[in-house]
Amino acid sequence: VQLLSPLGDRVSPLWLQLSKSFTPQRLPELAAFIEAIDRPLAVEVRHDEFFAKGDAERALNRLLLERGVERICLDSRALFSCTSTDPAVLHAQSQKPRVPPRPAAFTQFPQVRFIGHPQLVANDPFLEPWVQKFAEWIEEARTPYIFLHTSDNLFAATLAQRFHAHLMLRLP
């Protein structure tokens, strides 16, 4: 935080990625961290219970909502739709969680992390719902963020340009 402080609001919110080993029983630790950091924050969780629509997910969402912290929506569906034998894709598939997307807007700054298919056009059916959701959020006067990347990130910038072009068709 100290090293990033000269950048001011341009580095906001900070992203916190919690591993699959971060269980619902550890939510008090997350609450303490949020209180201690005292900065705009967005959290990505990976434990299955946080995606089960049960008590754990409700507790997480309540904690984040009450503290003004955004829940990062991880969308890895495009990555897992790929049947490539490319080592980068196989590595990404072995490392990334396969969880259902949970679009949330707990703050003015909804956050989405999209892990794309290595073939750009194959991402379109997965991106189109996000184009619509981002347009809705923008129309609600929110400032959503999307982090788009691919298994090897060679086409990440092109994927971002493609998303932006689709969004511009929806909101010229």
CSV table of C-alpha atoms in Angstrom, one decimal:
chain,number,residue,atom,x,y,z
A,1,VAL,CA,0.0,0.0,0.0
A,2,GLN,CA,2.8,2.4,0.9
A,3,LEU,CA,4.6,1.7,-2.5
A,4,LEU,CA,1.4,2.3,-4.4
A,5,SER,CA,0.4,5.5,-2.5
A,6,PRO,CA,2.0,7.9,-4.9
A,7,LEU,CA,-0.5,6.7,-7.5
A,8,GLY,CA,-3.4,7.8,-5.3
A,9,ASP,CA,-6.9,7.0,-6.6
A,10,ARG,CA,-5.6,5.6,-9.8
A,11,VAL,CA,-4.9,2.3,-8.0
A,12,SER,CA,-8.3,1.8,-6.6
A,13,PRO,CA,-9.8,-0.5,-5.5
A,14,LEU,CA,-7.0,-2.9,-4.6
A,15,TRP,CA,-7.7,-6.5,-5.4
A,16,LEU,CA,-7.4,-9.3,-2.9
A,17,GLN,CA,-7.4,-12.9,-4.2
A,18,LEU,CA,-8.1,-15.5,-1.6
A,19,SER,CA,-7.1,-19.1,-2.3
A,20,LYS,CA,-9.4,-22.1,-2.2
A,21,SER,CA,-8.1,-22.8,1.3
A,22,PHE,CA,-9.6,-19.6,2.6
A,23,THR,CA,-12.8,-21.2,4.1
A,24,PRO,CA,-16.0,-19.5,5.4
A,25,GLN,CA,-14.7,-20.2,8.9
A,26,ARG,CA,-12.0,-17.6,8.2
A,27,LEU,CA,-14.4,-14.7,7.4
A,28,PRO,CA,-13.5,-13.0,10.7
A,29,GLU,CA,-9.9,-12.8,9.4
A,30,LEU,CA,-11.1,-11.1,6.3
A,31,ALA,CA,-13.2,-8.7,8.3
A,32,ALA,CA,-10.1,-7.7,10.3
A,33,PHE,CA,-8.0,-7.3,7.2
A,34,ILE,CA,-10.6,-5.0,5.6
A,35,GLU,CA,-10.7,-2.9,8.8
A,36,ALA,CA,-6.9,-2.7,8.9
A,37,ILE,CA,-6.3,-1.8,5.3
A,38,ASP,CA,-8.7,1.1,5.3
A,39,ARG,CA,-8.6,1.3,1.4
A,40,PRO,CA,-11.1,0.6,-1.3
A,41,LEU,CA,-11.0,-3.1,-1.8
A,42,ALA,CA,-12.4,-5.9,-4.0
A,43,VAL,CA,-12.1,-9.5,-3.0
A,44,GLU,CA,-12.0,-12.7,-5.1
A,45,VAL,CA,-12.9,-15.9,-3.3
A,46,ARG,CA,-12.3,-19.4,-4.6
A,47,HIS,CA,-13.7,-21.8,-1.9
A,48,ASP,CA,-16.7,-23.8,-3.2
A,49,GLU,CA,-18.9,-22.9,-0.3
A,50,PHE,CA,-18.8,-19.2,-1.3
A,51,PHE,CA,-20.6,-20.3,-4.6
A,52,ALA,CA,-23.2,-22.7,-3.1
A,53,LYS,CA,-25.9,-20.1,-2.5
A,54,GLY,CA,-26.0,-21.1,1.2
A,55,ASP,CA,-25.1,-19.6,4.5
A,56,ALA,CA,-21.4,-19.2,3.7
A,57,GLU,CA,-22.1,-17.2,0.5
A,58,ARG,CA,-24.7,-15.1,2.3
A,59,ALA,CA,-22.3,-14.4,5.1
A,60,LEU,CA,-19.5,-13.4,2.7
A,61,ASN,CA,-21.8,-11.1,0.7
A,62,ARG,CA,-23.2,-9.5,3.9
A,63,LEU,CA,-19.6,-8.9,5.2
A,64,LEU,CA,-18.5,-7.3,1.9
A,65,LEU,CA,-21.7,-5.3,1.4
A,66,GLU,CA,-21.7,-3.9,5.0
A,67,ARG,CA,-18.0,-2.8,4.6
A,68,GLY,CA,-18.3,-1.3,1.2
A,69,VAL,CA,-16.1,-4.0,-0.4
A,70,GLU,CA,-16.7,-5.3,-3.9
A,71,ARG,CA,-16.9,-9.0,-4.7
A,72,ILE,CA,-14.8,-9.8,-7.8
A,73,CYS,CA,-16.8,-11.9,-10.2
A,74,LEU,CA,-14.5,-14.5,-11.7
A,75,ASP,CA,-15.7,-15.9,-15.0
A,76,SER,CA,-13.6,-18.8,-16.3
A,77,ARG,CA,-16.3,-20.4,-18.4
A,78,ALA,CA,-14.7,-19.4,-21.7
A,79,LEU,CA,-11.4,-20.9,-20.6
A,80,PHE,CA,-13.0,-24.2,-19.6
A,81,SER,CA,-15.0,-24.4,-22.8
A,82,CYS,CA,-11.7,-24.9,-24.6
A,83,THR,CA,-10.5,-28.4,-25.5
A,84,SER,CA,-7.0,-27.2,-26.6
A,85,THR,CA,-3.9,-29.3,-26.0
A,86,ASP,CA,-1.8,-26.1,-25.9
A,87,PRO,CA,0.4,-26.2,-22.8
A,88,ALA,CA,-0.6,-22.7,-21.7
A,89,VAL,CA,-4.3,-23.5,-21.9
A,90,LEU,CA,-3.8,-26.8,-20.0
A,91,HIS,CA,-1.8,-25.0,-17.3
A,92,ALA,CA,-4.4,-22.3,-16.9
A,93,GLN,CA,-7.2,-24.9,-16.7
A,94,SER,CA,-5.2,-26.7,-14.0
A,95,GLN,CA,-4.7,-23.5,-12.0
A,96,LYS,CA,-7.9,-21.5,-12.4
A,97,PRO,CA,-11.0,-22.3,-10.4
A,98,ARG,CA,-14.1,-23.6,-12.1
A,99,VAL,CA,-16.7,-21.6,-10.2
A,100,PRO,CA,-20.0,-20.1,-11.4
A,101,PRO,CA,-19.9,-16.4,-12.1
A,102,ARG,CA,-21.5,-14.3,-9.4
A,103,PRO,CA,-22.1,-10.8,-10.8
A,104,ALA,CA,-22.3,-8.4,-7.9
A,105,ALA,CA,-22.5,-4.6,-7.5
A,106,PHE,CA,-21.9,-4.0,-3.8
A,107,THR,CA,-20.3,-0.6,-4.5
A,108,GLN,CA,-20.1,1.9,-7.3
A,109,PHE,CA,-17.3,-0.1,-8.7
A,110,PRO,CA,-18.3,-3.6,-9.7
A,111,GLN,CA,-15.4,-5.9,-10.6
A,112,VAL,CA,-15.2,-8.7,-13.2
A,113,ARG,CA,-12.2,-11.0,-13.9
A,114,PHE,CA,-12.7,-12.8,-17.3
A,115,ILE,CA,-10.4,-15.6,-18.4
A,116,GLY,CA,-10.9,-16.0,-22.1
A,117,HIS,CA,-10.7,-18.7,-24.7
A,118,PRO,CA,-7.5,-18.6,-26.8
A,119,GLN,CA,-9.6,-18.1,-30.0
A,120,LEU,CA,-11.0,-14.6,-29.8
A,121,VAL,CA,-14.3,-15.2,-31.6
A,122,ALA,CA,-15.0,-18.1,-29.2
A,123,ASN,CA,-15.3,-15.6,-26.4
A,124,ASP,CA,-18.2,-13.7,-27.9
A,125,PRO,CA,-21.0,-15.9,-26.4
A,126,PHE,CA,-19.4,-15.5,-22.9
A,127,LEU,CA,-18.6,-11.8,-23.3
A,128,GLU,CA,-22.1,-10.7,-24.6
A,129,PRO,CA,-23.8,-11.1,-21.2
A,130,TRP,CA,-21.0,-9.0,-19.7
A,131,VAL,CA,-21.5,-6.3,-22.3
A,132,GLN,CA,-25.1,-6.1,-21.3
A,133,LYS,CA,-24.3,-6.1,-17.6
A,134,PHE,CA,-21.7,-3.4,-18.0
A,135,ALA,CA,-24.1,-1.3,-20.0
A,136,GLU,CA,-26.7,-1.7,-17.2
A,137,TRP,CA,-24.1,-0.8,-14.5
A,138,ILE,CA,-22.9,2.3,-16.5
A,139,GLU,CA,-26.5,3.4,-17.0
A,140,GLU,CA,-26.9,3.1,-13.1
A,141,ALA,CA,-24.0,5.6,-12.9
A,142,ARG,CA,-21.6,2.9,-11.7
A,143,THR,CA,-18.0,2.6,-12.8
A,144,PRO,CA,-17.4,-1.1,-13.5
A,145,TYR,CA,-14.0,-2.6,-14.1
A,146,ILE,CA,-13.2,-5.7,-16.1
A,147,PHE,CA,-9.9,-7.5,-16.2
A,148,LEU,CA,-9.7,-9.6,-19.3
A,149,HIS,CA,-7.0,-12.1,-19.9
A,150,THR,CA,-6.2,-15.4,-21.6
A,151,SER,CA,-4.1,-18.4,-20.7
A,152,ASP,CA,-0.9,-17.0,-22.2
A,153,ASN,CA,-2.1,-13.4,-22.3
A,154,LEU,CA,-0.9,-13.0,-25.9
A,155,PHE,CA,-4.3,-11.8,-27.0
A,156,ALA,CA,-5.4,-10.1,-23.7
A,157,ALA,CA,-5.2,-6.6,-25.2
A,158,THR,CA,-7.1,-7.7,-28.3
A,159,LEU,CA,-9.7,-9.3,-26.1
A,160,ALA,CA,-10.1,-6.1,-24.2
A,161,GLN,CA,-10.4,-4.1,-27.5
A,162,ARG,CA,-13.1,-6.6,-28.7
A,163,PHE,CA,-15.0,-6.2,-25.4
A,164,HIS,CA,-14.8,-2.4,-25.7
A,165,ALA,CA,-16.0,-2.5,-29.3
A,166,HIS,CA,-19.0,-4.6,-28.3
A,167,LEU,CA,-19.8,-2.3,-25.4
A,168,MET,CA,-19.5,0.8,-27.6
A,169,LEU,CA,-22.2,-0.8,-29.9
A,170,ARG,CA,-24.5,-1.0,-26.8
A,171,LEU,CA,-23.5,2.4,-25.4
A,172,PRO,CA,-22.2,4.5,-28.3
